[in-house]
Tab-separated table of C-alpha atoms and ligand atoms in Angstrom:
chain	number	residue	atom	x	y	z
A	241	UNK	CA	91.100	100.618	-154.879
A	242	UNK	CA	90.329	100.789	-158.592
A	243	UNK	CA	87.173	101.458	-160.600
A	244	UNK	CA	86.001	98.456	-162.631
A	245	UNK	CA	83.233	98.236	-165.233
A	246	UNK	CA	81.047	95.439	-163.855
A	247	UNK	CA	77.470	95.851	-165.133
A	248	UNK	CA	76.904	96.524	-168.827
A	249	UNK	CA	74.256	98.865	-170.198
A	250	UNK	CA	71.682	96.238	-171.149
A	251	UNK	CA	72.259	94.407	-167.871
A	252	UNK	CA	71.444	97.554	-165.865
A	253	UNK	CA	68.407	98.326	-168.021
A	254	UNK	CA	67.164	94.726	-167.638
A	255	UNK	CA	67.816	94.705	-163.870
A	256	UNK	CA	65.907	97.915	-163.105
A	257	UNK	CA	63.045	97.271	-165.516
A	258	UNK	CA	62.633	93.739	-164.157
A	259	UNK	CA	62.628	95.082	-160.574
A	260	UNK	CA	60.069	97.800	-161.432
A	261	UNK	CA	57.827	95.371	-163.310
A	262	UNK	CA	57.925	92.831	-160.467
A	263	UNK	CA	56.995	95.546	-157.946
A	264	UNK	CA	54.183	96.819	-160.177
A	265	UNK	CA	52.965	93.240	-160.800
A	266	UNK	CA	52.956	92.657	-157.019
A	267	UNK	CA	50.909	95.810	-156.481
A	268	UNK	CA	48.333	95.041	-159.184
A	269	UNK	CA	48.399	91.261	-158.485
A	270	UNK	CA	47.584	91.720	-154.810
A	271	UNK	CA	44.773	94.059	-155.787
A	272	UNK	CA	43.374	91.272	-158.002
A	273	UNK	CA	43.863	89.016	-154.947
A	274	UNK	CA	41.769	91.559	-152.948
A	275	UNK	CA	44.538	92.244	-150.383
A	276	UNK	CA	44.970	95.923	-151.292
A	277	UNK	CA	42.895	98.569	-153.058
A	278	UNK	CA	44.709	101.119	-155.229
A	279	UNK	CA	43.446	101.236	-158.836
A	280	UNK	CA	40.161	99.377	-158.522
A	281	UNK	CA	39.756	95.723	-159.572
A	282	UNK	CA	39.070	96.236	-163.307
A	283	UNK	CA	42.035	98.553	-163.810
A	284	UNK	CA	44.291	96.337	-161.678
A	285	UNK	CA	43.480	93.361	-163.936
A	286	UNK	CA	44.233	95.422	-167.055
A	287	UNK	CA	47.501	96.877	-165.683
A	288	UNK	CA	48.588	93.444	-164.441
A	289	UNK	CA	48.143	91.993	-167.914
A	290	UNK	CA	50.008	94.838	-169.644
A	291	UNK	CA	52.919	94.597	-167.185
A	292	UNK	CA	52.935	90.806	-167.597
A	293	UNK	CA	53.361	91.164	-171.395
A	294	UNK	CA	56.204	93.664	-170.833
A	295	UNK	CA	57.897	91.247	-168.415
A	296	UNK	CA	57.556	88.399	-170.924
A	297	UNK	CA	59.162	90.549	-173.640
A	298	UNK	CA	61.961	91.579	-171.279
A	299	UNK	CA	62.621	87.941	-170.373
A	300	UNK	CA	62.955	87.025	-174.070
A	301	UNK	CA	65.550	89.820	-174.578
A	302	UNK	CA	67.364	88.882	-171.351
A	303	UNK	CA	67.658	85.211	-172.376
A	304	UNK	CA	69.008	86.289	-175.771
A	305	UNK	CA	71.511	88.663	-174.079
A	306	UNK	CA	72.727	86.020	-171.606
A	307	UNK	CA	73.477	83.525	-174.363
A	308	UNK	CA	74.892	85.874	-177.005
A	309	UNK	CA	77.280	87.592	-174.561
A	310	UNK	CA	78.296	84.416	-172.704
A	311	UNK	CA	77.107	86.032	-169.451
A	312	UNK	CA	75.199	82.820	-168.642
A	313	UNK	CA	78.555	81.396	-167.557
A	314	UNK	CA	78.441	83.681	-164.502
A	315	UNK	CA	75.645	81.434	-163.210
A	316	UNK	CA	77.480	78.088	-163.324
A	317	UNK	CA	77.260	76.912	-159.692
A	318	UNK	CA	80.383	76.087	-157.713
A	319	UNK	CA	80.730	74.844	-154.156
A	320	UNK	CA	84.201	76.352	-153.815
A	321	UNK	CA	84.103	79.023	-151.065
A	322	UNK	CA	80.371	78.427	-150.522
A	323	UNK	CA	80.829	77.550	-146.841
A	324	UNK	CA	83.094	80.574	-146.324
A	325	UNK	CA	80.480	82.809	-147.966
A	326	UNK	CA	77.645	81.465	-145.779
A	327	UNK	CA	79.859	81.901	-142.703
A	328	UNK	CA	80.590	85.472	-143.785
A	329	UNK	CA	76.892	86.419	-144.072
A	330	UNK	CA	75.942	84.736	-140.787
A	331	UNK	CA	78.979	85.502	-138.583
A	332	UNK	CA	81.846	87.359	-140.289
A	333	UNK	CA	79.827	90.370	-141.435
A	334	UNK	CA	78.823	91.138	-137.820
A	335	UNK	CA	82.505	90.994	-136.747
A	336	UNK	CA	83.513	93.352	-139.578
A	337	UNK	CA	85.576	90.620	-141.292
A	338	UNK	CA	86.502	91.050	-144.973
A	339	UNK	CA	84.587	89.429	-147.851
A	340	UNK	CA	85.884	85.881	-148.469
A	341	UNK	CA	85.579	86.234	-152.269
A	342	UNK	CA	86.676	88.970	-154.640
A	343	UNK	CA	84.376	90.566	-157.209
A	344	UNK	CA	85.669	91.048	-160.760
A	345	UNK	CA	84.018	91.719	-164.122
A	346	UNK	CA	84.607	88.077	-165.003
A	347	UNK	CA	83.267	86.726	-161.698
A	348	UNK	CA	80.816	89.252	-160.365
A	349	UNK	CA	78.784	86.843	-158.263
A	350	UNK	CA	79.941	85.036	-155.120
A	351	UNK	CA	79.062	81.300	-154.874
A	352	UNK	CA	75.972	81.959	-152.741
A	353	UNK	CA	74.718	84.626	-155.153
A	354	UNK	CA	75.229	82.204	-158.069
A	355	UNK	CA	72.984	79.601	-156.385
A	356	UNK	CA	70.368	82.199	-155.373
A	357	UNK	CA	70.164	83.947	-158.761
A	358	UNK	CA	70.227	80.648	-160.647
A	359	UNK	CA	67.210	79.425	-158.599
A	360	UNK	CA	65.552	82.796	-159.228
A	361	UNK	CA	66.052	82.405	-162.990
A	362	UNK	CA	65.229	78.729	-163.452
A	363	UNK	CA	62.693	78.052	-160.663
A	364	UNK	CA	61.029	81.166	-159.256
A	365	UNK	CA	60.543	83.281	-162.393
A	366	UNK	CA	59.366	80.257	-164.468
A	367	UNK	CA	56.903	79.325	-161.673
A	368	UNK	CA	55.309	82.791	-161.659
A	369	UNK	CA	55.440	83.202	-165.444
A	370	UNK	CA	54.101	79.738	-166.340
A	371	UNK	CA	51.261	79.891	-163.779
A	372	UNK	CA	50.552	83.466	-164.913
A	373	UNK	CA	50.313	82.442	-168.574
A	374	UNK	CA	48.114	79.444	-167.627
A	375	UNK	CA	45.930	81.845	-165.617
A	376	UNK	CA	45.588	84.081	-168.701
A	377	UNK	CA	44.842	81.238	-171.095
A	378	UNK	CA	42.486	79.451	-168.732
A	379	UNK	CA	39.481	81.519	-169.663
A	380	UNK	CA	40.364	81.817	-173.363
A	381	UNK	CA	38.364	79.896	-175.896
A	382	UNK	CA	39.515	78.686	-179.313
A	383	UNK	CA	37.655	78.881	-182.655
A	384	UNK	CA	35.409	75.967	-181.648
A	385	UNK	CA	34.500	77.677	-178.357
A	386	UNK	CA	36.488	75.063	-176.424
A	387	UNK	CA	38.281	76.246	-173.288
A	388	UNK	CA	41.978	75.862	-174.123
A	389	UNK	CA	43.408	75.025	-170.715
A	390	UNK	CA	40.362	73.799	-168.892
A	391	UNK	CA	41.839	70.619	-167.449
A	392	UNK	CA	43.941	72.236	-164.701
A	393	UNK	CA	41.612	73.638	-162.020
A	394	UNK	CA	41.873	77.423	-161.849
A	395	UNK	CA	42.349	77.400	-158.073
A	396	UNK	CA	45.453	75.184	-158.438
A	397	UNK	CA	46.904	77.678	-160.941
A	398	UNK	CA	45.932	80.634	-158.707
A	399	UNK	CA	47.539	79.060	-155.608
A	400	UNK	CA	50.757	78.312	-157.551
A	401	UNK	CA	50.822	81.870	-158.923
A	402	UNK	CA	50.141	83.512	-155.548
A	403	UNK	CA	52.746	81.262	-153.829
A	404	UNK	CA	55.278	82.306	-156.492
A	405	UNK	CA	54.336	85.967	-155.932
A	406	UNK	CA	54.981	85.650	-152.174
A	407	UNK	CA	58.335	83.966	-152.853
A	408	UNK	CA	59.282	86.747	-155.306
A	409	UNK	CA	58.467	89.438	-152.742
A	410	UNK	CA	60.503	87.553	-150.101
A	411	UNK	CA	63.383	87.384	-152.585
A	412	UNK	CA	63.083	91.122	-153.211
A	413	UNK	CA	63.257	92.001	-149.500
A	414	UNK	CA	66.285	89.742	-148.861
A	415	UNK	CA	67.888	90.987	-152.075
A	416	UNK	CA	67.560	94.646	-151.038
A	417	UNK	CA	69.102	93.837	-147.630
A	418	UNK	CA	71.974	91.985	-149.316
A	419	UNK	CA	72.737	94.987	-151.553
A	420	UNK	CA	73.695	96.897	-148.406
A	421	UNK	CA	76.428	94.399	-147.513
A	422	UNK	CA	78.921	95.629	-150.113
A	423	UNK	CA	82.016	97.756	-149.487
A	424	UNK	CA	79.707	100.570	-148.325
A	425	UNK	CA	75.912	100.589	-147.729
A	426	UNK	CA	75.168	101.923	-151.208
A	427	UNK	CA	78.170	100.792	-153.284
A	428	UNK	CA	76.316	97.837	-154.858
A	429	UNK	CA	73.277	99.929	-155.784
A	430	UNK	CA	75.480	102.678	-157.240
A	431	UNK	CA	77.309	100.044	-159.309
A	432	UNK	CA	74.006	98.769	-160.740
A	433	UNK	CA	73.142	102.379	-161.716
A	434	UNK	CA	76.471	103.512	-163.177
A	435	UNK	CA	77.982	100.151	-164.141
A	436	UNK	CA	81.204	100.982	-162.285
A	437	UNK	CA	82.319	99.780	-158.870
A	438	UNK	CA	85.346	100.542	-156.682
A	439	UNK	CA	87.071	97.215	-156.101
A	440	UNK	CA	90.203	96.110	-154.275
A	441	UNK	CA	93.215	96.479	-156.515
A	442	UNK	CA	94.679	92.983	-156.282
A	443	UNK	CA	97.120	92.002	-159.038
A	444	UNK	CA	95.260	89.968	-161.620
A	445	UNK	CA	96.914	87.219	-163.642
A	446	UNK	CA	97.950	88.386	-167.138
A	447	UNK	CA	95.290	86.181	-168.795
A	448	UNK	CA	92.495	87.844	-166.740
A	449	UNK	CA	93.788	91.279	-167.720
A	450	UNK	CA	93.753	90.312	-171.394
A	451	UNK	CA	90.198	88.935	-171.296
A	452	UNK	CA	89.000	91.979	-169.324
A	453	UNK	CA	90.550	94.361	-171.863
A	454	UNK	CA	88.742	92.513	-174.650
A	455	UNK	CA	85.448	92.649	-172.692
A	456	UNK	CA	85.865	96.386	-172.053
A	457	UNK	CA	86.459	97.088	-175.722
A	458	UNK	CA	83.312	95.084	-176.637
A	459	UNK	CA	81.285	96.997	-174.016
A	460	UNK	CA	82.570	100.385	-175.215
B	5	LIG	C1	54.587	87.070	-166.983
B	5	LIG	C2	54.224	87.160	-165.737
B	5	LIG	C3	52.801	87.123	-165.217
B	5	LIG	C4	51.635	86.785	-165.820
B	5	LIG	C5	51.428	86.296	-167.248
B	5	LIG	C6	50.571	86.968	-164.857
B	5	LIG	C7	49.232	86.744	-165.074
B	5	LIG	C8	48.235	86.823	-164.129
B	5	LIG	C9	46.824	86.644	-164.362
B	5	LIG	C10	46.219	86.300	-165.725
B	5	LIG	C11	46.166	86.830	-163.195
B	5	LIG	C12	44.643	86.764	-162.961
B	5	LIG	C13	44.067	88.112	-163.099
B	5	LIG	C14	43.737	88.356	-164.546
B	5	LIG	O1	42.816	87.694	-165.051
B	5	LIG	O2	44.410	89.181	-165.171
B	5	LIG	C15	47.160	87.101	-162.183
B	5	LIG	C16	46.895	87.301	-160.860
B	5	LIG	C17	47.839	87.550	-159.904
B	5	LIG	N1	49.169	87.798	-160.133
B	5	LIG	FE1	50.118	87.616	-161.880
B	5	LIG	N2	51.128	87.390	-163.684
B	5	LIG	C18	52.495	87.507	-163.864
B	5	LIG	C19	53.412	87.923	-162.945
B	5	LIG	C20	53.137	88.201	-161.625
B	5	LIG	C21	54.105	88.656	-160.658
B	5	LIG	C22	55.593	88.915	-160.971
B	5	LIG	C23	53.462	88.785	-159.469
B	5	LIG	C24	53.978	89.235	-158.151
B	5	LIG	C25	55.211	89.145	-157.752
B	5	LIG	C26	52.077	88.402	-159.693
B	5	LIG	C27	51.102	88.376	-158.722
B	5	LIG	C28	49.782	88.030	-158.920
B	5	LIG	C29	48.805	87.877	-157.863
B	5	LIG	C30	49.064	88.012	-156.371
B	5	LIG	C31	47.584	87.566	-158.478
B	5	LIG	C32	46.258	87.288	-157.801
B	5	LIG	C33	46.116	85.784	-157.705
B	5	LIG	C34	44.787	85.334	-157.145
B	5	LIG	O3	44.313	85.919	-156.193
B	5	LIG	O4	44.225	84.394	-157.693
B	5	LIG	N3	51.909	88.080	-161.018
B	5	LIG	N4	48.395	87.115	-162.788
């Protein structure tokens, strides 16, 4: 085994702040929805809005980071090994078989994770964010006292937003389960805290070594 630097500092900060904000937005959102009672309606509305602005700001920084570092390339989907990965999660894992794909700093996601996280980034998050922003702007009036987004019925926006919220919570539960399927129960979570993960020491091609060395020196 060897220790590899997989998750960079901003990536870890973004991951944990996004997770915390989504959990807090679920808590306050479902209070607005009248499913739970923690802060009281008025405060829940206020906290939900503040957390929503923080999430929007975080998303802007995360998009910038993905494109400036080239990390977006990690999310290019590939069907190679996809079947093997699905078979692993549904059958192999229960027979204690080994992982069909190998994690490296240059390819940290397996093909199933790529598809899941890509859908999270380009479908699920935009659904919740866009409906959330429409929800916010719905009641706002412009200088001429005209309702800005009055054409879309509020209940359509609310249903879209609540559906997205349920999907996000489902994602979160599955995601937490999946984190336990690494080398040990907690190895994936530890890696997202420290950045480092113990990985199988398989000889890498010289080109991979060179690129990794360059990446490490940029990260340092
Ligand atoms: C940038 C992201 C988001 C924005 C702009 C946003 C905005 C809003 C707004 C404006 C409301 C109506 C209450 C109010 O007037 O403040 C609302 C309600 C709600 N939000 Fe969000 N939200 C966002 C993210 C989330 C997330 C991540 C979740 C949960 C995973 C969530 C769950 C809910 C729920 C369940 C409601 C109640 C819907 C209803 O009963 O009509 N929101 N949101």
